[in-house]
């Protein structure tokens, strides 16, 4: 029973991080397109996008280098090779560090 809870929690963290990464990418893309364009005077949503990007960036800063590498490669970079980590980590180390990284990132993101 405890094992099922851990798998479900792990999977939910992966889903949440995937959603955050997708939104982050969209916000960054929108901000890059918006850069240099004069506002039309409509309600400007740029602040919300910039705040979201800032929250993600500060959440990443709270991770150590191994954790950042795993989070970036698994969620933020479009990595075509799903087993990129095999040359750096054993399977157990990868999953242990990934779980800790996801947990810390989500905690940082919530508090940002």
Coordinates of N, CA and C in Angstrom, one line a residue:
X1 N 0.8 -1.2 0.0 CA 0.0 0.0 0.0 C 0.9 1.3 0.0
X2 N 1.9 1.3 0.8 CA 2.8 2.4 0.9 C 3.5 2.7 -0.4
X3 N 3.9 1.6 -1.1 CA 4.5 1.6 -2.4 C 3.6 2.3 -3.4
X4 N 2.3 2.0 -3.4 CA 1.4 2.6 -4.3 C 1.3 4.1 -4.1
X5 N 1.3 4.5 -2.8 CA 1.2 5.9 -2.5 C 2.5 6.6 -3.0
X6 N 3.6 6.0 -2.8 CA 4.9 6.6 -3.3 C 4.9 6.8 -4.8
X7 N 4.4 5.7 -5.5 CA 4.4 5.8 -7.0 C 3.4 6.9 -7.4
X8 N 2.2 6.9 -6.8 CA 1.2 8.0 -7.1 C 1.8 9.4 -6.9
X9 N 2.4 9.5 -5.7 CA 3.0 10.8 -5.4 C 4.0 11.2 -6.4
X10 N 4.9 10.3 -6.7 CA 6.0 10.6 -7.7 C 5.4 11.0 -9.1
X11 N 4.4 10.2 -9.5 CA 3.7 10.5 -10.8 C 3.0 11.9 -10.8
X12 N 2.4 12.2 -9.7 CA 1.7 13.5 -9.6 C 2.7 14.6 -9.6
X13 N 3.9 14.4 -8.9 CA 4.9 15.5 -9.0 C 5.4 15.6 -10.4
X14 N 5.6 14.5 -11.2 CA 6.0 14.6 -12.6 C 5.0 15.4 -13.4
X15 N 3.7 15.1 -13.2 CA 2.7 15.8 -13.9 C 2.7 17.3 -13.6
X16 N 2.8 17.6 -12.4 CA 2.8 19.1 -11.9 C 4.0 19.8 -12.5
X17 N 5.1 19.2 -12.5 CA 6.3 19.8 -13.0 C 6.2 19.9 -14.5
X18 N 5.7 19.0 -15.2 CA 5.5 19.1 -16.7 C 4.6 20.2 -17.0
X19 N 3.5 20.4 -16.2 CA 2.6 21.6 -16.4 C 3.3 22.9 -16.2
X20 N 4.1 23.0 -15.1 CA 4.8 24.2 -14.8 C 5.8 24.5 -16.0
X21 N 6.5 23.5 -16.4 CA 7.5 23.7 -17.5 C 6.8 24.1 -18.8
X22 N 5.6 23.6 -19.1 CA 4.9 24.0 -20.3 C 4.5 25.4 -20.2
X23 N 3.9 25.8 -19.0 CA 3.5 27.2 -18.8 C 4.7 28.2 -18.9
X24 N 5.8 27.7 -18.3 CA 7.0 28.5 -18.3 C 7.5 28.8 -19.7
X25 N 7.5 27.8 -20.5 CA 7.9 27.9 -21.9 C 7.0 28.9 -22.7
X26 N 5.7 28.8 -22.5 CA 4.7 29.7 -23.1 C 4.9 31.1 -22.6
X27 N 5.1 31.3 -21.3 CA 5.3 32.6 -20.8 C 6.6 33.3 -21.4
X28 N 7.7 32.5 -21.4 CA 9.0 33.0 -22.0 C 8.8 33.4 -23.4
X29 N 8.1 32.5 -24.2 CA 7.9 32.8 -25.6 C 7.0 34.1 -25.8
X30 N 6.0 34.2 -25.0 CA 5.1 35.4 -25.1 C 6.0 36.7 -24.7
X31 N 6.7 36.6 -23.6 CA 7.6 37.7 -23.2 C 8.6 38.1 -24.3
X32 N 9.2 37.1 -25.0 CA 10.1 37.4 -26.0 C 9.5 38.0 -27.2
X33 N 8.3 37.6 -27.5 CA 7.5 38.2 -28.6 C 7.1 39.7 -28.3
X34 N 6.8 39.9 -27.0 CA 6.3 41.2 -26.5 C 7.4 42.2 -26.4
X35 N 8.6 41.7 -26.3 CA 9.8 42.6 -26.0 C 9.9 43.6 -27.2
X36 N 10.0 44.9 -26.8 CA 10.2 45.9 -27.8 C 8.9 46.4 -28.4
X37 N 7.8 45.8 -28.1 CA 6.5 46.3 -28.6 C 5.9 47.2 -27.6
X38 N 5.4 48.4 -28.1 CA 4.8 49.4 -27.2 C 3.4 48.9 -26.9
X39 N 3.0 49.0 -25.6 CA 1.7 48.6 -25.1 C 0.6 49.4 -25.8
X40 N -0.5 48.7 -26.1 CA -1.7 49.4 -26.7 C -2.6 50.1 -25.7
X41 N -2.2 50.0 -24.4 CA -3.0 50.6 -23.4 C -4.0 49.6 -22.8
X42 N -4.2 48.5 -23.4 CA -5.1 47.5 -22.8 C -4.5 46.9 -21.5
X43 N -5.3 46.2 -20.8 CA -4.8 45.6 -19.5 C -3.6 44.8 -19.9
X44 N -2.5 45.1 -19.3 CA -1.2 44.4 -19.6 C -1.0 43.2 -18.8
X45 N -0.9 42.1 -19.4 CA -0.7 40.8 -18.7 C 0.7 40.4 -18.6
X46 N 1.6 41.3 -19.1 CA 3.0 41.0 -19.1 C 3.6 40.8 -17.7
X47 N 3.0 41.5 -16.7 CA 3.5 41.4 -15.3 C 3.2 40.0 -14.8
X48 N 2.1 39.4 -15.1 CA 1.8 38.1 -14.7 C 2.7 37.0 -15.3
X49 N 3.0 37.2 -16.6 CA 3.9 36.3 -17.2 C 5.3 36.4 -16.6
X50 N 5.8 37.6 -16.4 CA 7.1 37.8 -15.9 C 7.2 37.3 -14.5
X51 N 6.1 37.5 -13.7 CA 6.1 36.9 -12.3 C 6.2 35.4 -12.3
X52 N 5.5 34.8 -13.2 CA 5.6 33.3 -13.3 C 7.0 32.8 -13.7
X53 N 7.6 33.5 -14.7 CA 9.0 33.1 -15.1 C 9.9 33.3 -13.9
X54 N 9.7 34.4 -13.2 CA 10.6 34.7 -12.0 C 10.4 33.6 -10.9
X55 N 9.2 33.2 -10.7 CA 8.9 32.1 -9.7 C 9.7 30.8 -10.1
X56 N 9.6 30.5 -11.3 CA 10.3 29.2 -11.8 C 11.8 29.4 -11.7
X57 N 12.3 30.5 -12.1 CA 13.7 30.8 -12.0 C 14.2 30.7 -10.6
X58 N 13.5 31.3 -9.7 CA 14.0 31.3 -8.3 C 13.8 29.9 -7.7
X59 N 12.8 29.1 -8.1 CA 12.7 27.8 -7.7 C 13.9 26.9 -8.1
X60 N 14.3 27.1 -9.3 CA 15.5 26.4 -9.9 C 16.7 26.8 -9.1
X61 N 16.9 28.0 -8.7 CA 18.1 28.5 -8.0 C 18.2 27.8 -6.7
X62 N 17.1 27.3 -6.1 CA 17.2 26.6 -4.8 C 17.7 25.2 -4.9
X63 N 18.0 24.7 -6.1 CA 18.4 23.3 -6.2 C 19.9 23.2 -6.4
X64 N 20.5 22.1 -6.0 CA 21.9 21.9 -6.2 C 22.1 21.5 -7.7
X65 N 23.3 21.4 -8.1 CA 23.6 21.2 -9.6 C 23.0 19.9 -10.1
X66 N 23.2 18.8 -9.4 CA 22.6 17.5 -9.8 C 21.1 17.6 -10.0
X67 N 20.4 18.3 -9.0 CA 19.0 18.4 -9.1 C 18.6 19.3 -10.2
X68 N 19.3 20.4 -10.5 CA 19.0 21.3 -11.6 C 19.1 20.6 -12.9
X69 N 20.2 19.8 -13.0 CA 20.4 19.0 -14.3 C 19.3 18.1 -14.6
X70 N 18.8 17.4 -13.6 CA 17.7 16.4 -13.8 C 16.4 17.2 -14.1
X71 N 16.1 18.2 -13.3 CA 14.9 18.9 -13.6 C 14.9 19.6 -15.0
X72 N 16.0 20.2 -15.3 CA 16.1 20.8 -16.6 C 16.0 19.8 -17.8
X73 N 16.7 18.7 -17.7 CA 16.7 17.7 -18.8 C 15.4 17.0 -18.9
X74 N 14.8 16.7 -17.8 CA 13.6 15.9 -17.8 C 12.3 16.8 -18.1
X75 N 12.3 18.1 -17.7 CA 11.1 18.9 -17.8 C 11.2 20.1 -18.7
X76 N 12.3 20.9 -18.6 CA 12.4 22.1 -19.2 C 13.1 22.1 -20.6
X77 N 14.0 21.2 -20.8 CA 14.6 21.1 -22.1 C 13.9 20.0 -22.9
X78 N 13.8 20.2 -24.2 CA 13.1 19.2 -25.0 C 14.2 18.1 -25.4
X79 N 14.4 17.2 -24.4 CA 15.5 16.2 -24.6 C 15.0 15.0 -25.4
X80 N 15.6 14.8 -26.6 CA 15.1 13.7 -27.5 C 15.6 12.4 -27.0
X81 N 16.5 12.3 -26.1 CA 17.0 11.0 -25.6 C 16.5 10.9 -24.1
X82 N 15.5 10.0 -23.9 CA 14.9 9.9 -22.6 C 15.8 9.3 -21.6
X83 N 16.8 8.6 -22.0 CA 17.7 7.9 -21.0 C 19.0 8.6 -20.9
X84 N 19.0 9.9 -21.0 CA 20.2 10.8 -21.0 C 21.0 10.6 -19.8
X85 N 20.4 10.3 -18.7 CA 21.0 10.2 -17.3 C 21.9 8.9 -17.2
X86 N 21.7 7.9 -18.0 CA 22.5 6.7 -17.8 C 24.0 6.8 -17.8
X87 N 24.5 7.9 -18.5 CA 25.9 8.0 -18.5 C 26.4 8.8 -17.3
X88 N 25.5 9.4 -16.5 CA 25.9 10.1 -15.3 C 25.5 9.5 -14.0
X89 N 24.4 8.7 -13.9 CA 23.9 8.2 -12.7 C 23.5 6.7 -12.8
X90 N 23.6 6.0 -11.7 CA 23.0 4.7 -11.7 C 21.4 4.9 -11.6
X91 N 20.7 3.9 -11.9 CA 19.2 4.1 -12.0 C 18.7 4.5 -10.6
X92 N 19.2 3.8 -9.5 CA 18.7 4.2 -8.2 C 19.0 5.6 -7.8
X93 N 20.2 6.0 -8.1 CA 20.7 7.4 -7.8 C 19.8 8.4 -8.6
X94 N 19.6 8.1 -9.9 CA 18.8 9.0 -10.7 C 17.4 9.2 -10.1
X95 N 16.7 8.1 -9.8 CA 15.4 8.3 -9.2 C 15.4 8.9 -7.9
X96 N 16.4 8.6 -7.1 CA 16.4 9.2 -5.7 C 16.6 10.7 -5.8
X97 N 17.6 11.1 -6.6 CA 17.9 12.6 -6.8 C 16.7 13.3 -7.5
X98 N 16.1 12.6 -8.5 CA 14.9 13.2 -9.2 C 13.8 13.4 -8.2
X99 N 13.5 12.4 -7.4 CA 12.4 12.6 -6.4 C 12.6 13.7 -5.5
X100 N 13.9 13.8 -5.0 CA 14.2 14.9 -4.0 C 14.1 16.3 -4.8
X101 N 14.6 16.3 -6.0 CA 14.6 17.5 -6.8 C 13.2 18.0 -7.1
X102 N 12.3 17.1 -7.5 CA 11.0 17.5 -7.8 C 10.3 18.0 -6.5
X103 N 10.5 17.3 -5.4 CA 9.9 17.7 -4.2 C 10.3 19.1 -3.8
X104 N 11.6 19.4 -3.8 CA 12.2 20.6 -3.4 C 11.8 21.7 -4.4
X105 N 11.8 21.5 -5.7 CA 11.4 22.5 -6.7 C 9.9 22.9 -6.4
X106 N 9.0 21.9 -6.3 CA 7.6 22.2 -6.0 C 7.4 23.0 -4.8
X107 N 8.2 22.7 -3.7 CA 8.1 23.4 -2.5 C 8.5 24.8 -2.7
X108 N 9.7 25.0 -3.4 CA 10.2 26.3 -3.7 C 9.2 27.1 -4.5
X109 N 8.6 26.5 -5.5 CA 7.7 27.1 -6.4 C 6.4 27.6 -5.6
X110 N 6.0 26.8 -4.7 CA 4.8 27.1 -3.9 C 5.1 28.3 -3.0
X111 N 6.3 28.4 -2.5 CA 6.7 29.5 -1.6 C 7.1 30.7 -2.3
X112 N 7.4 30.7 -3.6 CA 7.9 31.8 -4.3 C 6.9 32.9 -4.5

